[in-house]
């Protein structure tokens, strides 16, 4: 993708025809600026300043986070008693997976690859999930347990939510932990979701070689990776969506991958740009978790670069940030080398010993 | 004299009320992934029925402006840098405005009768 900051907008465009939907809508476009003058390419120091990572998110309720950690790892909160959050979100893969699809609690394959949870505590209220169907992490947890991948909702042997809640209430160690974390609060799906979301917000990316480079250690990453960083922020326009220290601005785009999954368009049927659109995932520790994209359609990072080079499926909903690129083989390798510097070391944690087990 | 009186009556009776009820135009810009009015982040913009709002993308990123508030739904499509689009709000109410691409970009328009 091409950065408007570093390079001219590639194609001049005429006035677009915008679609007006609904009642009494009167819209029209004003003439577009065909080739607006672009600022000069930024200094590398200015670029690096945009990637300074903030301190870890402060923990307000340590007991709640601890409770959430146990519940995250505990398969007893699923309908079958066999599926935990950690079943699809592995700690040493950026709290994600290398499976192209996960197998849900009902035994069926999920429709999309599990998203990484790493760094979500810094997402600042962005909708959660590939299609943004959940407004909060808490809502996502509740949805997953009650009707999603941890439920047997659509099988012949569904398990009522009350049964799952009762399982947790019957474990004295959990009752103790709930009382400490959320005094005078019933143990139910709401308090379970509150605890798990609190834990998920603590999943900080581990320090990566890239971070050491940003902090001033010139030997922390290779020259190839440094060139990749410049490409990432320039000619390749990756930073239009993967910006900032988390390498995502939590935006939604049709990047031209799928023809069957409407993604965000399922939530926003009347918004043209959201058809086939998916949430931009973080690139922190991205090298650890191939295959890539929501549908696992790219086997490795090199293939991902090739996808963006081609520009994906050209259609009305395709993001205007995406268009065919002119990359050399060295450019492709440099971009991959750069992404490989984002792997946190150390990162993740071992499974805890669960209450009542 | 009669012509002067008639002219005055025209001015007072037709032109002045027309001016008083003329719709206003408001400008909301996008920059740094925020909706701005007069360069300040806007939470709520208050307008009158029939006013137009110009949405102008001054950001380096592509944006979108839409609303899914029942009865006020619209979608201005993809807005590239340097482009604008207008929307008229023909009835009173409270409308949530968002950028579909960057959902954290949102504000409210209060339309007064």
mmCIF file with all atom_site columns, N, CA and C in Angstrom, chain A residues 4-5 13 18-30 32-33 37-38 127 239-240 249-253 264 268 270-274 320-321, chain B residues 33 52 54 60-62 64 66 68 71-88 90-91 98 100-104 106:
data_model
loop_
_atom_site.group_PDB
_atom_site.id
_atom_site.type_symbol
_atom_site.label_atom_id
_atom_site.label_alt_id
_atom_site.label_comp_id
_atom_site.label_asym_id
_atom_site.label_entity_id
_atom_site.label_seq_id
_atom_site.pdbx_PDB_ins_code
_atom_site.Cartn_x
_atom_site.Cartn_y
_atom_site.Cartn_z
_atom_site.occupancy
_atom_site.B_iso_or_equiv
_atom_site.pdbx_formal_charge
_atom_site.auth_seq_id
_atom_site.auth_comp_id
_atom_site.auth_asym_id
_atom_site.auth_atom_id
_atom_site.pdbx_PDB_model_num
ATOM 1   N N  . UNK A 1 4   ? 0.307   8.060  1.784  1.00 0.00 ? 4   UNK A N  1
ATOM 2   C CA . UNK A 1 4   ? 0.084   9.417  1.322  1.00 0.00 ? 4   UNK A CA 1
ATOM 3   C C  . UNK A 1 4   ? 1.071   10.359 1.990  1.00 0.00 ? 4   UNK A C  1
ATOM 4   N N  . UNK A 1 5   ? 1.675   9.874  3.060  1.00 0.00 ? 5   UNK A N  1
ATOM 5   C CA . UNK A 1 5   ? 2.619   10.731 3.753  1.00 0.00 ? 5   UNK A CA 1
ATOM 6   C C  . UNK A 1 5   ? 3.937   10.776 2.991  1.00 0.00 ? 5   UNK A C  1
ATOM 7   N N  . UNK A 1 13  ? -8.669  10.783 -9.001 1.00 0.00 ? 13  UNK A N  1
ATOM 8   C CA . UNK A 1 13  ? -9.984  10.178 -9.123 1.00 0.00 ? 13  UNK A CA 1
ATOM 9   C C  . UNK A 1 13  ? -11.009 11.279 -9.303 1.00 0.00 ? 13  UNK A C  1
ATOM 10  N N  . UNK A 1 18  ? -21.636 8.622  -4.240 1.00 0.00 ? 18  UNK A N  1
ATOM 11  C CA . UNK A 1 18  ? -21.865 8.034  -2.928 1.00 0.00 ? 18  UNK A CA 1
ATOM 12  C C  . UNK A 1 18  ? -23.283 7.505  -2.844 1.00 0.00 ? 18  UNK A C  1
ATOM 13  N N  . UNK A 1 19  ? -23.421 6.434  -2.115 1.00 0.00 ? 19  UNK A N  1
ATOM 14  C CA . UNK A 1 19  ? -24.734 5.825  -1.977 1.00 0.00 ? 19  UNK A CA 1
ATOM 15  C C  . UNK A 1 19  ? -25.410 6.388  -0.746 1.00 0.00 ? 19  UNK A C  1
ATOM 16  N N  . UNK A 1 20  ? -26.586 6.916  -0.950 1.00 0.00 ? 20  UNK A N  1
ATOM 17  C CA . UNK A 1 20  ? -27.346 7.394  0.183  1.00 0.00 ? 20  UNK A CA 1
ATOM 18  C C  . UNK A 1 20  ? -28.374 6.346  0.531  1.00 0.00 ? 20  UNK A C  1
ATOM 19  N N  . UNK A 1 21  ? -28.519 6.104  1.809  1.00 0.00 ? 21  UNK A N  1
ATOM 20  C CA . UNK A 1 21  ? -29.414 5.050  2.260  1.00 0.00 ? 21  UNK A CA 1
ATOM 21  C C  . UNK A 1 21  ? -30.388 5.644  3.241  1.00 0.00 ? 21  UNK A C  1
ATOM 22  N N  . UNK A 1 22  ? -31.608 5.193  3.197  1.00 0.00 ? 22  UNK A N  1
ATOM 23  C CA . UNK A 1 22  ? -32.549 5.562  4.236  1.00 0.00 ? 22  UNK A CA 1
ATOM 24  C C  . UNK A 1 22  ? -33.362 6.775  3.880  1.00 0.00 ? 22  UNK A C  1
ATOM 25  N N  . UNK A 1 23  ? -33.848 7.439  4.916  1.00 0.00 ? 23  UNK A N  1
ATOM 26  C CA . UNK A 1 23  ? -34.841 8.471  4.740  1.00 0.00 ? 23  UNK A CA 1
ATOM 27  C C  . UNK A 1 23  ? -34.232 9.827  4.450  1.00 0.00 ? 23  UNK A C  1
ATOM 28  N N  . UNK A 1 24  ? -34.810 10.511 3.491  1.00 0.00 ? 24  UNK A N  1
ATOM 29  C CA . UNK A 1 24  ? -34.533 11.924 3.247  1.00 0.00 ? 24  UNK A CA 1
ATOM 30  C C  . UNK A 1 24  ? -33.063 12.256 3.230  1.00 0.00 ? 24  UNK A C  1
ATOM 31  N N  . UNK A 1 25  ? -32.321 11.520 2.520  1.00 0.00 ? 25  UNK A N  1
ATOM 32  C CA . UNK A 1 25  ? -30.885 11.743 2.488  1.00 0.00 ? 25  UNK A CA 1
ATOM 33  C C  . UNK A 1 25  ? -30.528 12.519 1.230  1.00 0.00 ? 25  UNK A C  1
ATOM 34  N N  . UNK A 1 26  ? -29.845 13.595 1.394  1.00 0.00 ? 26  UNK A N  1
ATOM 35  C CA . UNK A 1 26  ? -29.413 14.370 0.248  1.00 0.00 ? 26  UNK A CA 1
ATOM 36  C C  . UNK A 1 26  ? -27.906 14.522 0.343  1.00 0.00 ? 26  UNK A C  1
ATOM 37  N N  . UNK A 1 27  ? -27.197 13.912 -0.545 1.00 0.00 ? 27  UNK A N  1
ATOM 38  C CA . UNK A 1 27  ? -25.740 14.000 -0.474 1.00 0.00 ? 27  UNK A CA 1
ATOM 39  C C  . UNK A 1 27  ? -25.168 14.225 -1.852 1.00 0.00 ? 27  UNK A C  1
ATOM 40  N N  . UNK A 1 28  ? -24.050 14.860 -1.907 1.00 0.00 ? 28  UNK A N  1
ATOM 41  C CA . UNK A 1 28  ? -23.296 14.916 -3.138 1.00 0.00 ? 28  UNK A CA 1
ATOM 42  C C  . UNK A 1 28  ? -21.857 15.221 -2.788 1.00 0.00 ? 28  UNK A C  1
ATOM 43  N N  . UNK A 1 29  ? -21.006 14.904 -3.714 1.00 0.00 ? 29  UNK A N  1
ATOM 44  C CA . UNK A 1 29  ? -19.599 15.128 -3.435 1.00 0.00 ? 29  UNK A CA 1
ATOM 45  C C  . UNK A 1 29  ? -19.140 16.440 -4.038 1.00 0.00 ? 29  UNK A C  1
ATOM 46  N N  . UNK A 1 30  ? -18.170 17.008 -3.426 1.00 0.00 ? 30  UNK A N  1
ATOM 47  C CA . UNK A 1 30  ? -17.512 18.168 -3.988 1.00 0.00 ? 30  UNK A CA 1
ATOM 48  C C  . UNK A 1 30  ? -16.328 17.668 -4.799 1.00 0.00 ? 30  UNK A C  1
ATOM 49  N N  . UNK A 1 32  ? -13.044 16.392 -6.031 1.00 0.00 ? 32  UNK A N  1
ATOM 50  C CA . UNK A 1 32  ? -11.879 15.883 -5.311 1.00 0.00 ? 32  UNK A CA 1
ATOM 51  C C  . UNK A 1 32  ? -10.627 16.638 -5.748 1.00 0.00 ? 32  UNK A C  1
ATOM 52  N N  . UNK A 1 33  ? -9.683  16.741 -4.841 1.00 0.00 ? 33  UNK A N  1
ATOM 53  C CA . UNK A 1 33  ? -8.399  17.297 -5.222 1.00 0.00 ? 33  UNK A CA 1
ATOM 54  C C  . UNK A 1 33  ? -7.617  16.185 -5.903 1.00 0.00 ? 33  UNK A C  1
ATOM 55  N N  . UNK A 1 37  ? -0.823  18.341 -3.123 1.00 0.00 ? 37  UNK A N  1
ATOM 56  C CA . UNK A 1 37  ? 0.602   18.291 -2.816 1.00 0.00 ? 37  UNK A CA 1
ATOM 57  C C  . UNK A 1 37  ? 0.854   17.498 -1.546 1.00 0.00 ? 37  UNK A C  1
ATOM 58  N N  . UNK A 1 38  ? 1.828   16.657 -1.587 1.00 0.00 ? 38  UNK A N  1
ATOM 59  C CA . UNK A 1 38  ? 2.111   15.777 -0.468 1.00 0.00 ? 38  UNK A CA 1
ATOM 60  C C  . UNK A 1 38  ? 3.318   16.279 0.319  1.00 0.00 ? 38  UNK A C  1
ATOM 61  N N  . UNK A 1 127 ? -14.509 -2.051 18.647 1.00 0.00 ? 127 UNK A N  1
ATOM 62  C CA . UNK A 1 127 ? -15.308 -3.276 18.596 1.00 0.00 ? 127 UNK A CA 1
ATOM 63  C C  . UNK A 1 127 ? -14.403 -4.505 18.522 1.00 0.00 ? 127 UNK A C  1
ATOM 64  N N  . UNK A 1 239 ? 1.226   0.985  7.151  1.00 0.00 ? 239 UNK A N  1
ATOM 65  C CA . UNK A 1 239 ? 0.881   1.713  8.362  1.00 0.00 ? 239 UNK A CA 1
ATOM 66  C C  . UNK A 1 239 ? -0.451  2.446  8.251  1.00 0.00 ? 239 UNK A C  1
ATOM 67  N N  . UNK A 1 240 ? -1.047  2.489  7.083  1.00 0.00 ? 240 UNK A N  1
ATOM 68  C CA . UNK A 1 240 ? -2.376  3.100  6.987  1.00 0.00 ? 240 UNK A CA 1
ATOM 69  C C  . UNK A 1 240 ? -3.361  2.363  7.905  1.00 0.00 ? 240 UNK A C  1
ATOM 70  N N  . UNK A 1 249 ? -4.556  0.035  13.997 1.00 0.00 ? 249 UNK A N  1
ATOM 71  C CA . UNK A 1 249 ? -5.388  1.141  14.486 1.00 0.00 ? 249 UNK A CA 1
ATOM 72  C C  . UNK A 1 249 ? -6.826  0.670  14.658 1.00 0.00 ? 249 UNK A C  1
ATOM 73  N N  . UNK A 1 250 ? -7.006  -0.640 14.713 1.00 0.00 ? 250 UNK A N  1
ATOM 74  C CA . UNK A 1 250 ? -8.313  -1.251 14.980 1.00 0.00 ? 250 UNK A CA 1
ATOM 75  C C  . UNK A 1 250 ? -9.354  -0.876 13.930 1.00 0.00 ? 250 UNK A C  1
ATOM 76  N N  . UNK A 1 251 ? -8.894  -0.634 12.718 1.00 0.00 ? 251 UNK A N  1
ATOM 77  C CA . UNK A 1 251 ? -9.811  -0.238 11.646 1.00 0.00 ? 251 UNK A CA 1
ATOM 78  C C  . UNK A 1 251 ? -10.319 -1.467 10.893 1.00 0.00 ? 251 UNK A C  1
ATOM 79  N N  . UNK A 1 252 ? -11.357 -1.256 10.099 1.00 0.00 ? 252 UNK A N  1
ATOM 80  C CA . UNK A 1 252 ? -11.978 -2.337 9.330  1.00 0.00 ? 252 UNK A CA 1
ATOM 81  C C  . UNK A 1 252 ? -11.808 -2.060 7.833  1.00 0.00 ? 252 UNK A C  1
ATOM 82  N N  . UNK A 1 253 ? -11.366 -3.079 7.102  1.00 0.00 ? 253 UNK A N  1
ATOM 83  C CA . UNK A 1 253 ? -11.119 -2.903 5.662  1.00 0.00 ? 253 UNK A CA 1
ATOM 84  C C  . UNK A 1 253 ? -11.433 -4.185 4.903  1.00 0.00 ? 253 UNK A C  1
ATOM 85  N N  . UNK A 1 264 ? -17.504 -7.539 8.457  1.00 0.00 ? 264 UNK A N  1
ATOM 86  C CA . UNK A 1 264 ? -18.171 -6.402 9.099  1.00 0.00 ? 264 UNK A CA 1
ATOM 87  C C  . UNK A 1 264 ? -19.479 -6.058 8.386  1.00 0.00 ? 264 UNK A C  1
ATOM 88  N N  . UNK A 1 268 ? -23.032 -4.256 9.266  1.00 0.00 ? 268 UNK A N  1
ATOM 89  C CA . UNK A 1 268 ? -23.368 -2.978 8.622  1.00 0.00 ? 268 UNK A CA 1
ATOM 90  C C  . UNK A 1 268 ? -23.717 -3.243 7.152  1.00 0.00 ? 268 UNK A C  1
ATOM 91  N N  . UNK A 1 270 ? -25.697 -1.900 5.075  1.00 0.00 ? 270 UNK A N  1
ATOM 92  C CA . UNK A 1 270 ? -25.923 -0.795 4.134  1.00 0.00 ? 270 UNK A CA 1
ATOM 93  C C  . UNK A 1 270 ? -24.675 0.047  3.888  1.00 0.00 ? 270 UNK A C  1
ATOM 94  N N  . UNK A 1 271 ? -23.573 -0.295 4.534  1.00 0.00 ? 271 UNK A N  1
ATOM 95  C CA . UNK A 1 271 ? -22.351 0.501  4.360  1.00 0.00 ? 271 UNK A CA 1
ATOM 96  C C  . UNK A 1 271 ? -21.437 -0.219 3.373  1.00 0.00 ? 271 UNK A C  1
ATOM 97  N N  . UNK A 1 272 ? -21.325 0.364  2.190  1.00 0.00 ? 272 UNK A N  1
ATOM 98  C CA . UNK A 1 272 ? -20.630 -0.307 1.094  1.00 0.00 ? 272 UNK A CA 1
ATOM 99  C C  . UNK A 1 272 ? -19.201 -0.704 1.466  1.00 0.00 ? 272 UNK A C  1
ATOM 100 N N  . UNK A 1 273 ? -18.486 0.199  2.119  1.00 0.00 ? 273 UNK A N  1
ATOM 101 C CA . UNK A 1 273 ? -17.068 -0.051 2.408  1.00 0.00 ? 273 UNK A CA 1
ATOM 102 C C  . UNK A 1 273 ? -16.865 -1.179 3.409  1.00 0.00 ? 273 UNK A C  1
ATOM 103 N N  . UNK A 1 274 ? -17.925 -1.602 4.083  1.00 0.00 ? 274 UNK A N  1
ATOM 104 C CA . UNK A 1 274 ? -17.774 -2.638 5.104  1.00 0.00 ? 274 UNK A CA 1
ATOM 105 C C  . UNK A 1 274 ? -18.072 -4.042 4.585  1.00 0.00 ? 274 UNK A C  1
ATOM 106 N N  . UNK A 1 320 ? -9.732  1.791  -0.088 1.00 0.00 ? 320 UNK A N  1
ATOM 107 C CA . UNK A 1 320 ? -8.975  2.719  -0.938 1.00 0.00 ? 320 UNK A CA 1
ATOM 108 C C  . UNK A 1 320 ? -7.515  2.801  -0.508 1.00 0.00 ? 320 UNK A C  1
ATOM 109 N N  . UNK A 1 321 ? -7.196  2.204  0.640  1.00 0.00 ? 321 UNK A N  1
ATOM 110 C CA . UNK A 1 321 ? -5.800  2.165  1.079  1.00 0.00 ? 321 UNK A CA 1
ATOM 111 C C  . UNK A 1 321 ? -5.038  1.042  0.384  1.00 0.00 ? 321 UNK A C  1
ATOM 112 N N  . UNK B 2 33  ? -7.639  11.000 12.789 1.00 0.00 ? 33  UNK B N  1
ATOM 113 C CA . UNK B 2 33  ? -8.661  10.019 13.165 1.00 0.00 ? 33  UNK B CA 1
ATOM 114 C C  . UNK B 2 33  ? -9.620  10.581 14.216 1.00 0.00 ? 33  UNK B C  1
ATOM 115 N N  . UNK B 2 52  ? -27.367 21.854 6.608  1.00 0.00 ? 52  UNK B N  1
ATOM 116 C CA . UNK B 2 52  ? -26.468 20.933 5.938  1.00 0.00 ? 52  UNK B CA 1
ATOM 117 C C  . UNK B 2 52  ? -25.179 20.800 6.751  1.00 0.00 ? 52  UNK B C  1
ATOM 118 N N  . UNK B 2 54  ? -21.273 19.702 6.103  1.00 0.00 ? 54  UNK B N  1
ATOM 119 C CA . UNK B 2 54  ? -20.220 19.316 5.154  1.00 0.00 ? 54  UNK B CA 1
ATOM 120 C C  . UNK B 2 54  ? -19.204 18.474 5.910  1.00 0.00 ? 54  UNK B C  1
ATOM 121 N N  . UNK B 2 60  ? -4.775  12.163 6.389  1.00 0.00 ? 60  UNK B N  1
ATOM 122 C CA . UNK B 2 60  ? -3.995  11.458 5.369  1.00 0.00 ? 60  UNK B CA 1
ATOM 123 C C  . UNK B 2 60  ? -4.579  10.081 5.099  1.00 0.00 ? 60  UNK B C  1
ATOM 124 N N  . UNK B 2 61  ? -5.512  9.643  5.941  1.00 0.00 ? 61  UNK B N  1
ATOM 125 C CA . UNK B 2 61  ? -6.136  8.333  5.786  1.00 0.00 ? 61  UNK B CA 1
ATOM 126 C C  . UNK B 2 61  ? -7.496  8.450  5.110  1.00 0.00 ? 61  UNK B C  1
ATOM 127 N N  . UNK B 2 62  ? -7.929  7.354  4.540  1.00 0.00 ? 62  UNK B N  1
ATOM 128 C CA . UNK B 2 62  ? -9.269  7.273  3.969  1.00 0.00 ? 62  UNK B CA 1
ATOM 129 C C  . UNK B 2 62  ? -10.284 7.151  5.112  1.00 0.00 ? 62  UNK B C  1
ATOM 130 N N  . UNK B 2 64  ? -14.767 7.382  6.278  1.00 0.00 ? 64  UNK B N  1
ATOM 131 C CA . UNK B 2 64  ? -16.150 7.152  5.886  1.00 0.00 ? 64  UNK B CA 1
ATOM 132 C C  . UNK B 2 64  ? -17.009 7.886  6.899  1.00 0.00 ? 64  UNK B C  1
ATOM 133 N N  . UNK B 2 66  ? -21.058 7.691  8.273  1.00 0.00 ? 66  UNK B N  1
ATOM 134 C CA . UNK B 2 66  ? -22.355 7.041  8.132  1.00 0.00 ? 66  UNK B CA 1
ATOM 135 C C  . UNK B 2 66  ? -23.112 7.143  9.445  1.00 0.00 ? 66  UNK B C  1
ATOM 136 N N  . UNK B 2 68  ? -26.281 4.854  11.565 1.00 0.00 ? 68  UNK B N  1
ATOM 137 C CA . UNK B 2 68  ? -27.280 3.786  11.602 1.00 0.00 ? 68  UNK B CA 1
ATOM 138 C C  . UNK B 2 68  ? -28.372 4.102  12.597 1.00 0.00 ? 68  UNK B C  1
ATOM 139 N N  . UNK B 2 71  ? -34.147 5.855  11.264 1.00 0.00 ? 71  UNK B N  1
ATOM 140 C CA . UNK B 2 71  ? -34.820 7.018  10.693 1.00 0.00 ? 71  UNK B CA 1
ATOM 141 C C  . UNK B 2 71  ? -33.872 8.052  10.135 1.00 0.00 ? 71  UNK B C  1
ATOM 142 N N  . UNK B 2 72  ? -32.594 7.898  10.405 1.00 0.00 ? 72  UNK B N  1
ATOM 143 C CA . UNK B 2 72  ? -31.609 8.873  9.914  1.00 0.00 ? 72  UNK B CA 1
ATOM 144 C C  . UNK B 2 72  ? -30.458 8.179  9.171  1.00 0.00 ? 72  UNK B C  1
ATOM 145 N N  . UNK B 2 73  ? -30.649 6.956  8.721  1.00 0.00 ? 73  UNK B N  1
ATOM 146 C CA . UNK B 2 73  ? -29.557 6.195  8.141  1.00 0.00 ? 73  UNK B CA 1
ATOM 147 C C  . UNK B 2 73  ? -29.014 6.851  6.872  1.00 0.00 ? 73  UNK B C  1
ATOM 148 N N  . UNK B 2 74  ? -27.721 6.901  6.768  1.00 0.00 ? 74  UNK B N  1
ATOM 149 C CA . UNK B 2 74  ? -27.077 7.333  5.530  1.00 0.00 ? 74  UNK B CA 1
ATOM 150 C C  . UNK B 2 74  ? -25.647 6.806  5.502  1.00 0.00 ? 74  UNK B C  1
ATOM 151 N N  . UNK B 2 75  ? -25.064 6.811  4.320  1.00 0.00 ? 75  UNK B N  1
ATOM 152 C CA . UNK B 2 75  ? -23.678 6.364  4.144  1.00 0.00 ? 75  UNK B CA 1
ATOM 153 C C  . UNK B 2 75  ? -23.044 7.234  3.069  1.00 0.00 ? 75  UNK B C  1
ATOM 154 N N  . UNK B 2 76  ? -22.054 8.008  3.441  1.00 0.00 ? 76  UNK B N  1
ATOM 155 C CA . UNK B 2 76  ? -21.395 8.878  2.469  1.00 0.00 ? 76  UNK B CA 1
ATOM 156 C C  . UNK B 2 76  ? -20.291 8.162  1.709  1.00 0.00 ? 76  UNK B C  1
ATOM 157 N N  . UNK B 2 77  ? -20.142 6.879  1.927  1.00 0.00 ? 77  UNK B N  1
ATOM 158 C CA . UNK B 2 77  ? -19.165 6.106  1.164  1.00 0.00 ? 77  UNK B CA 1
ATOM 159 C C  . UNK B 2 77  ? -17.740 6.359  1.601  1.00 0.00 ? 77  UNK B C  1
ATOM 160 N N  . UNK B 2 78  ? -16.826 5.932  0.769  1.00 0.00 ? 78  UNK B N  1
ATOM 161 C CA . UNK B 2 78  ? -15.403 6.100  1.066  1.00 0.00 ? 78  UNK B CA 1
ATOM 162 C C  . UNK B 2 78  ? -14.980 7.520  0.738  1.00 0.00 ? 78  UNK B C  1
ATOM 163 N N  . UNK B 2 79  ? -14.353 8.181  1.681  1.00 0.00 ? 79  UNK B N  1
ATOM 164 C CA . UNK B 2 79  ? -13.911 9.565  1.478  1.00 0.00 ? 79  UNK B CA 1
ATOM 165 C C  . UNK B 2 79  ? -12.390 9.619  1.538  1.00 0.00 ? 79  UNK B C  1
ATOM 166 N N  . UNK B 2 80  ? -11.801 9.910  0.400  1.00 0.00 ? 80  UNK B N  1
ATOM 167 C CA . UNK B 2 80  ? -10.347 10.020 0.353  1.00 0.00 ? 80  UNK B CA 1
ATOM 168 C C  . UNK B 2 80  ? -9.910  11.392 0.835  1.00 0.00 ? 80  UNK B C  1
ATOM 169 N N  . UNK B 2 81  ? -8.640  11.487 1.057  1.00 0.00 ? 81  UNK B N  1
ATOM 170 C CA . UNK B 2 81  ? -8.071  12.753 1.495  1.00 0.00 ? 81  UNK B CA 1
ATOM 171 C C  . UNK B 2 81  ? -8.446  13.876 0.519  1.00 0.00 ? 81  UNK B C  1
ATOM 172 N N  . UNK B 2 82  ? -8.880  15.004 1.073  1.00 0.00 ? 82  UNK B N  1
ATOM 173 C CA . UNK B 2 82  ? -9.176  16.162 0.245  1.00 0.00 ? 82  UNK B CA 1
ATOM 174 C C  . UNK B 2 82  ? -10.572 16.181 -0.338 1.00 0.00 ? 82  UNK B C  1
ATOM 175 N N  . UNK B 2 83  ? -11.385 15.184 -0.019 1.00 0.00 ? 83  UNK B N  1
ATOM 176 C CA . UNK B 2 83  ? -12.742 15.185 -0.554 1.00 0.00 ? 83  UNK B CA 1
ATOM 177 C C  . UNK B 2 83  ? -13.748 15.598 0.519  1.00 0.00 ? 83  UNK B C  1
ATOM 178 N N  . UNK B 2 84  ? -14.907 16.028 0.055  1.00 0.00 ? 84  UNK B N  1
ATOM 179 C CA . UNK B 2 84  ? -15.969 16.435 0.967  1.00 0.00 ? 84  UNK B CA 1
ATOM 180 C C  . UNK B 2 84  ? -17.285 15.842 0.490  1.00 0.00 ? 84  UNK B C  1
ATOM 181 N N  . UNK B 2 85  ? -18.224 15.763 1.389  1.00 0.00 ? 85  UNK B N  1
ATOM 182 C CA . UNK B 2 85  ? -19.585 15.367 1.024  1.00 0.00 ? 85  UNK B CA 1
ATOM 183 C C  . UNK B 2 85  ? -20.536 16.067 1.981  1.00 0.00 ? 85  UNK B C  1
ATOM 184 N N  . UNK B 2 86  ? -21.716 16.405 1.466  1.00 0.00 ? 86  UNK B N  1
ATOM 185 C CA . UNK B 2 86  ? -22.691 17.118 2.294  1.00 0.00 ? 86  UNK B CA 1
ATOM 186 C C  . UNK B 2 86  ? -23.862 16.205 2.624  1.00 0.00 ? 86  UNK B C  1
ATOM 187 N N  . UNK B 2 87  ? -24.460 16.493 3.745  1.00 0.00 ? 87  UNK B N  1
ATOM 188 C CA . UNK B 2 87  ? -25.665 15.754 4.103  1.00 0.00 ? 87  UNK B CA 1
ATOM 189 C C  . UNK B 2 87  ? -26.629 16.728 4.764  1.00 0.00 ? 87  UNK B C  1
ATOM 190 N N  . UNK B 2 88  ? -27.885 16.625 4.400  1.00 0.00 ? 88  UNK B N  1
ATOM 191 C CA . UNK B 2 88  ? -28.918 17.482 4.978  1.00 0.00 ? 88  UNK B CA 1
ATOM 192 C C  . UNK B 2 88  ? -29.731 16.682 5.984  1.00 0.00 ? 88  UNK B C  1
ATOM 193 N N  . UNK B 2 90  ? -33.165 16.558 7.652  1.00 0.00 ? 90  UNK B N  1
ATOM 194 C CA . UNK B 2 90  ? -34.460 17.181 7.407  1.00 0.00 ? 90  UNK B CA 1
ATOM 195 C C  . UNK B 2 90  ? -35.459 17.113 8.549  1.00 0.00 ? 90  UNK B C  1
ATOM 196 N N  . UNK B 2 91  ? -35.095 16.471 9.639  1.00 0.00 ? 91  UNK B N  1
ATOM 197 C CA . UNK B 2 91  ? -36.053 16.431 10.747 1.00 0.00 ? 91  UNK B CA 1
ATOM 198 C C  . UNK B 2 91  ? -35.310 16.427 12.077 1.00 0.00 ? 91  UNK B C  1
ATOM 199 N N  . UNK B 2 98  ? -20.673 8.068  12.696 1.00 0.00 ? 98  UNK B N  1
ATOM 200 C CA . UNK B 2 98  ? -19.449 7.286  12.886 1.00 0.00 ? 98  UNK B CA 1
ATOM 201 C C  . UNK B 2 98  ? -18.669 7.175  11.589 1.00 0.00 ? 98  UNK B C  1
ATOM 202 N N  . UNK B 2 100 ? -17.129 4.207  9.620  1.00 0.00 ? 100 UNK B N  1
ATOM 203 C CA . UNK B 2 100 ? -17.208 2.742  9.651  1.00 0.00 ? 100 UNK B CA 1
ATOM 204 C C  . UNK B 2 100 ? -15.822 2.119  9.637  1.00 0.00 ? 100 UNK B C  1
ATOM 205 N N  . UNK B 2 101 ? -14.884 2.784  9.003  1.00 0.00 ? 101 UNK B N  1
ATOM 206 C CA . UNK B 2 101 ? -13.523 2.240  8.902  1.00 0.00 ? 101 UNK B CA 1
ATOM 207 C C  . UNK B 2 101 ? -12.821 2.316  10.257 1.00 0.00 ? 101 UNK B C  1
ATOM 208 N N  . UNK B 2 102 ? -13.013 3.433  10.942 1.00 0.00 ? 102 UNK B N  1
ATOM 209 C CA . UNK B 2 102 ? -12.382 3.642  12.258 1.00 0.00 ? 102 UNK B CA 1
ATOM 210 C C  . UNK B 2 102 ? -13.500 3.860  13.281 1.00 0.00 ? 102 UNK B C  1
ATOM 211 N N  . UNK B 2 103 ? -14.053 2.788  13.843 1.00 0.00 ? 103 UNK B N  1
ATOM 212 C CA . UNK B 2 103 ? -15.268 2.903  14.654 1.00 0.00 ? 103 UNK B CA 1
ATOM 213 C C  . UNK B 2 103 ? -15.119 3.746  15.923 1.00 0.00 ? 103 UNK B C  1
ATOM 214 N N  . UNK B 2 104 ? -13.881 3.979  16.343 1.00 0.00 ? 104 UNK B N  1
ATOM 215 C CA . UNK B 2 104 ? -13.748 4.830  17.527 1.00 0.00 ? 104 UNK B CA 1
ATOM 216 C C  . UNK B 2 104 ? -13.986 6.298  17.180 1.00 0.00 ? 104 UNK B C  1
ATOM 217 N N  . UNK B 2 106 ? -16.415 8.873  16.413 1.00 0.00 ? 106 UNK B N  1
ATOM 218 C CA . UNK B 2 106 ? -17.867 9.022  16.480 1.00 0.00 ? 106 UNK B CA 1
ATOM 219 C C  . UNK B 2 106 ? -18.237 10.331 17.173 1.00 0.00 ? 106 UNK B C  1
#
